[in-house]
């Protein structure tokens, strides 16, 4: 029995995100100066994969300005009724006022935030630098941290009193989250700790990154499974597992 079949050449945005590397690249492409064109590309526009240094011959999509802000191709998400993100005293670091900052042993551009998407309800504290990254909901970034080429999925709830005051105000207390590490002196809060360096990483939800941690794949490992330590490495990308606690001073 025959059927009448028609084919349609789909020209819109599509990307297989079935691997860690593909998921990471697709998200970071959104933070680039161009836009992932969800309606289909335009000739002459730059390619997101070229920007990310993908191998020749890899699937690609075209990008053009502006991205999530096109009424002809709206992007919807679940409403969470969170406050706007807060950047606290972004130029408090003296080196930044001179034009560059020495963060994590590396000279970083003076821009506190450069080529980044920051979700609702985040708190970014003084001296921190965020470059080429996507920061998820409720992320707390402590002082003088460096986040570069990184996807952080955020947190499911606020935890510390400090973050609660910063984004909600004293009149809107939050119910205690289902964790033992809540409002305890010396406890590492969910988020990125003071002086931490996170580079080329994928950070799952509710991860605690301690002070002066370096997540930089220092040994240049391509593949590793250290789930018992809270992370794996896939395609050279360090993936911090959900609810992981990376203790202060750790170097990965």
CSV table of C-alpha atoms in Angstrom, one decimal:
chain,number,residue,atom,x,y,z
A,1,UNK,CA,0.0,0.0,0.0
A,2,UNK,CA,1.5,3.3,-1.1
A,3,UNK,CA,1.7,6.5,1.0
A,4,UNK,CA,2.0,10.1,-0.2
A,5,UNK,CA,5.3,11.3,1.4
A,6,UNK,CA,6.8,14.8,1.3
A,7,UNK,CA,10.2,16.0,2.5
A,8,UNK,CA,11.0,19.3,4.1
A,9,UNK,CA,14.5,20.7,4.2
A,10,UNK,CA,14.7,22.0,7.8
A,11,UNK,CA,16.8,25.2,7.9
A,12,UNK,CA,16.4,26.1,11.6
A,13,UNK,CA,18.6,25.4,14.6
A,14,UNK,CA,19.4,21.8,15.4
A,15,UNK,CA,22.3,20.2,17.2
A,16,UNK,CA,22.8,16.7,18.5
A,17,UNK,CA,23.7,17.2,22.2
A,18,UNK,CA,24.1,13.5,23.0
A,19,UNK,CA,27.7,13.8,24.2
A,20,UNK,CA,29.3,15.9,26.9
A,21,UNK,CA,31.4,17.8,24.4
A,22,UNK,CA,28.4,18.6,22.2
A,23,UNK,CA,26.2,19.7,25.1
A,24,UNK,CA,29.1,21.9,26.4
A,25,UNK,CA,29.8,23.5,23.0
A,26,UNK,CA,26.1,24.1,22.2
A,27,UNK,CA,25.6,26.0,25.5
A,28,UNK,CA,28.8,28.1,25.3
A,29,UNK,CA,27.9,29.1,21.8
A,30,UNK,CA,25.0,31.0,23.2
A,31,UNK,CA,27.4,33.3,25.1
A,32,UNK,CA,29.3,34.3,22.0
A,33,UNK,CA,28.8,37.8,20.5
A,34,UNK,CA,26.6,36.4,17.7
A,35,UNK,CA,23.4,34.5,18.0
A,36,UNK,CA,22.4,30.9,17.4
A,37,UNK,CA,19.8,31.5,14.7
A,38,UNK,CA,16.8,29.4,15.7
A,39,UNK,CA,15.0,30.4,12.5
A,40,UNK,CA,17.8,29.4,10.1
A,41,UNK,CA,21.1,31.0,9.2
A,42,UNK,CA,22.0,33.9,7.1
A,43,UNK,CA,24.7,33.8,4.5
A,44,UNK,CA,27.9,35.4,5.5
A,45,UNK,CA,27.2,35.1,9.2
A,46,UNK,CA,29.9,33.5,11.4
A,47,UNK,CA,29.7,29.9,12.5
A,48,UNK,CA,29.3,29.0,16.1
A,49,UNK,CA,31.4,25.9,15.7
A,50,UNK,CA,34.2,27.9,14.0
A,51,UNK,CA,34.2,30.2,17.0
A,52,UNK,CA,34.5,27.3,19.4
A,53,UNK,CA,37.3,25.7,17.3
A,54,UNK,CA,35.4,22.6,16.2
A,55,UNK,CA,37.1,20.3,13.7
A,56,UNK,CA,36.7,20.8,10.0
A,57,UNK,CA,33.7,18.9,8.7
A,58,UNK,CA,31.8,18.9,12.0
A,59,UNK,CA,28.1,19.8,11.8
A,60,UNK,CA,27.5,23.6,12.1
A,61,UNK,CA,24.8,26.2,12.3
A,62,UNK,CA,24.9,29.8,11.3
A,63,UNK,CA,24.7,32.7,13.8
A,64,UNK,CA,23.7,36.3,13.6
A,65,UNK,CA,22.6,39.1,16.0
A,66,UNK,CA,20.6,39.1,18.3
A,67,UNK,CA,19.8,35.8,19.9
A,68,UNK,CA,17.3,35.1,22.6
A,69,UNK,CA,15.7,38.5,22.0
A,70,UNK,CA,14.0,37.9,18.7
A,71,UNK,CA,10.2,38.1,18.9
A,72,UNK,CA,9.8,36.1,15.7
A,73,UNK,CA,11.6,33.1,17.4
A,74,UNK,CA,10.7,33.3,21.1
A,75,UNK,CA,12.3,31.0,23.6
A,76,UNK,CA,10.2,29.9,26.6
A,77,UNK,CA,11.2,28.5,29.9
A,78,UNK,CA,9.6,27.8,33.3
A,79,UNK,CA,9.0,30.9,35.3
A,80,UNK,CA,10.8,30.7,38.7
A,81,UNK,CA,10.0,34.2,40.0
A,82,UNK,CA,13.7,34.8,40.9
A,83,UNK,CA,15.2,38.3,41.4
A,84,UNK,CA,17.7,39.8,38.9
A,85,UNK,CA,21.3,38.7,39.3
A,86,UNK,CA,23.5,40.9,41.4
A,87,UNK,CA,27.1,41.9,40.6
A,88,UNK,CA,28.7,43.3,43.8
A,89,UNK,CA,31.4,45.9,43.4
A,90,UNK,CA,32.8,44.4,40.2
A,91,UNK,CA,35.8,46.9,40.1
A,92,UNK,CA,36.8,46.5,43.7
A,93,UNK,CA,40.0,44.6,42.7
A,94,UNK,CA,42.9,47.2,42.4
A,95,UNK,CA,44.5,45.3,39.5
A,96,UNK,CA,41.3,45.6,37.5
A,97,UNK,CA,41.3,49.4,37.9
A,98,UNK,CA,44.7,49.4,36.4
A,99,UNK,CA,43.4,47.5,33.4
A,100,UNK,CA,44.0,43.9,34.1
A,101,UNK,CA,43.7,41.5,37.0
A,102,UNK,CA,46.0,38.7,38.1
A,103,UNK,CA,43.5,36.0,38.9
A,104,UNK,CA,44.5,32.4,39.5
A,105,UNK,CA,48.1,33.1,38.3
A,106,UNK,CA,47.0,34.5,35.0
A,107,UNK,CA,46.5,38.0,33.6
A,108,UNK,CA,42.8,38.4,32.9
A,109,UNK,CA,41.1,41.2,31.0
A,110,UNK,CA,39.8,44.1,33.1
A,111,UNK,CA,36.2,43.2,32.1
A,112,UNK,CA,34.6,41.6,35.1
A,113,UNK,CA,32.1,39.9,32.8
A,114,UNK,CA,32.9,39.2,29.2
A,115,UNK,CA,30.9,37.1,26.6
A,116,UNK,CA,28.7,35.5,29.3
A,117,UNK,CA,25.1,34.6,30.0
A,118,UNK,CA,24.1,34.8,33.7
A,119,UNK,CA,20.8,33.3,34.8
A,120,UNK,CA,18.4,34.7,37.4
A,121,UNK,CA,19.1,35.0,41.1
A,122,UNK,CA,22.9,34.9,40.9
A,123,UNK,CA,25.3,36.8,43.2
A,124,UNK,CA,28.7,37.7,41.7
A,125,UNK,CA,31.1,39.2,44.3
A,126,UNK,CA,33.9,41.7,44.2
A,127,UNK,CA,37.0,41.0,42.0
A,128,UNK,CA,35.5,38.0,40.2
A,129,UNK,CA,36.0,37.5,36.5
A,130,UNK,CA,33.6,35.6,34.2
A,131,UNK,CA,34.7,35.0,30.6
A,132,UNK,CA,33.1,33.0,27.8
A,133,UNK,CA,30.7,31.2,30.2
A,134,UNK,CA,27.1,30.4,31.0
A,135,UNK,CA,26.1,30.7,34.6
A,136,UNK,CA,22.9,29.0,35.8
A,137,UNK,CA,20.2,30.0,38.3
A,138,UNK,CA,21.1,30.9,41.9
A,139,UNK,CA,24.9,30.6,41.4
A,140,UNK,CA,26.9,32.2,44.1
A,141,UNK,CA,30.4,33.3,43.0
A,142,UNK,CA,32.6,34.4,45.9
A,143,UNK,CA,35.3,37.1,45.8
A,144,UNK,CA,38.2,37.0,43.3
A,145,UNK,CA,37.1,33.9,41.5
A,146,UNK,CA,37.9,33.2,37.8
A,147,UNK,CA,35.4,31.4,35.6
A,148,UNK,CA,36.4,30.9,32.0
A,149,UNK,CA,35.0,28.7,29.2
A,150,UNK,CA,32.7,27.0,31.7
A,151,UNK,CA,29.0,26.0,31.9
A,152,UNK,CA,27.6,26.1,35.4
A,153,UNK,CA,24.0,24.7,35.8
A,154,UNK,CA,23.4,26.5,39.0
A,155,UNK,CA,21.5,25.5,42.2
A,156,UNK,CA,18.0,24.2,43.0
A,157,UNK,CA,17.8,26.4,46.1
A,158,UNK,CA,19.5,29.2,48.1
A,159,UNK,CA,21.5,28.0,51.0
A,160,UNK,CA,23.6,30.6,52.9
A,161,UNK,CA,22.1,33.5,54.9
A,162,UNK,CA,24.5,35.7,53.0
A,163,UNK,CA,23.1,34.8,49.6
A,164,UNK,CA,19.5,34.9,51.1
A,165,UNK,CA,20.0,38.5,52.2
A,166,UNK,CA,21.7,39.5,49.0
A,167,UNK,CA,18.9,38.4,46.7
A,168,UNK,CA,15.8,38.3,48.8
A,169,UNK,CA,16.1,40.9,51.6
A,170,UNK,CA,15.3,40.2,55.2
A,171,UNK,CA,11.6,40.3,54.7
A,172,UNK,CA,11.6,37.2,52.5
A,173,UNK,CA,13.2,34.3,54.4
A,174,UNK,CA,13.6,31.0,52.6
A,175,UNK,CA,12.7,27.6,54.0
A,176,UNK,CA,15.7,25.6,55.0
A,177,UNK,CA,16.9,23.4,52.1
A,178,UNK,CA,17.1,19.6,52.6
A,179,UNK,CA,20.8,19.6,53.4
A,180,UNK,CA,22.8,19.2,56.6
A,181,UNK,CA,25.3,21.9,55.5
A,182,UNK,CA,22.9,24.9,56.2
A,183,UNK,CA,23.9,28.0,58.0
A,184,UNK,CA,26.8,26.2,59.6
A,185,UNK,CA,30.0,28.3,60.4
A,186,UNK,CA,32.8,27.1,58.2
A,187,UNK,CA,30.6,25.1,55.9
A,188,UNK,CA,31.4,25.6,52.2
A,189,UNK,CA,28.2,27.0,50.5
A,190,UNK,CA,26.9,25.9,47.2
A,191,UNK,CA,28.7,27.9,44.5
A,192,UNK,CA,32.2,28.9,43.6
A,193,UNK,CA,34.6,29.7,46.5
A,194,UNK,CA,36.9,32.6,47.0
A,195,UNK,CA,39.9,32.7,44.7
A,196,UNK,CA,38.8,29.6,42.8
A,197,UNK,CA,39.8,29.1,39.2
A,198,UNK,CA,37.3,27.1,37.0
A,199,UNK,CA,38.3,26.7,33.4
A,200,UNK,CA,36.9,24.6,30.6
A,201,UNK,CA,34.5,22.8,32.9
A,202,UNK,CA,30.8,21.7,33.2
A,203,UNK,CA,29.5,22.1,36.7
A,204,UNK,CA,26.3,20.2,37.5
A,205,UNK,CA,23.7,21.5,40.0
A,206,UNK,CA,24.3,22.1,43.8
A,207,UNK,CA,28.1,21.8,43.5
A,208,UNK,CA,30.3,23.2,46.3
A,209,UNK,CA,33.7,24.5,45.0
A,210,UNK,CA,35.9,25.4,47.9
A,211,UNK,CA,38.2,28.4,48.3
A,212,UNK,CA,41.3,28.5,46.1
A,213,UNK,CA,40.3,25.4,44.1
A,214,UNK,CA,41.8,25.1,40.7
A,215,UNK,CA,39.7,23.2,38.1
A,216,UNK,CA,42.0,23.5,35.1
A,217,UNK,CA,42.7,19.9,34.0
A,218,UNK,CA,46.3,20.6,34.9
A,219,UNK,CA,47.6,17.2,33.7
A,220,UNK,CA,45.8,17.6,30.3
A,221,UNK,CA,43.8,14.4,30.8
A,222,UNK,CA,41.4,13.5,28.0
A,223,UNK,CA,39.3,10.8,29.9
A,224,UNK,CA,39.0,10.0,33.6
A,225,UNK,CA,36.4,8.6,35.9
A,226,UNK,CA,36.7,9.9,39.5
A,227,UNK,CA,33.1,9.9,40.5
A,228,UNK,CA,34.1,9.0,44.0
A,229,UNK,CA,36.0,12.3,44.2
A,230,UNK,CA,33.1,14.2,42.6
A,231,UNK,CA,34.2,14.6,39.0
A,232,UNK,CA,34.9,12.9,35.7
A,233,UNK,CA,36.8,14.1,32.7
A,234,UNK,CA,35.3,13.6,29.2
A,235,UNK,CA,36.9,14.9,26.0
A,236,UNK,CA,39.2,17.0,28.1
A,237,UNK,CA,36.3,18.7,29.8
A,238,UNK,CA,36.1,18.5,33.6
A,239,UNK,CA,32.6,17.6,34.7
A,240,UNK,CA,31.7,18.1,38.4
A,241,UNK,CA,29.0,15.7,39.4
A,242,UNK,CA,25.7,16.9,40.9
A,243,UNK,CA,26.0,17.7,44.7
A,244,UNK,CA,29.8,17.2,44.6
A,245,UNK,CA,31.9,18.9,47.2
A,246,UNK,CA,35.4,20.0,45.9
A,247,UNK,CA,37.4,20.9,49.1
A,248,UNK,CA,39.3,24.1,49.4
A,249,UNK,CA,42.8,24.0,47.9
A,250,UNK,CA,42.0,21.1,45.6
A,251,UNK,CA,43.7,21.1,42.1
A,252,UNK,CA,42.2,19.1,39.3
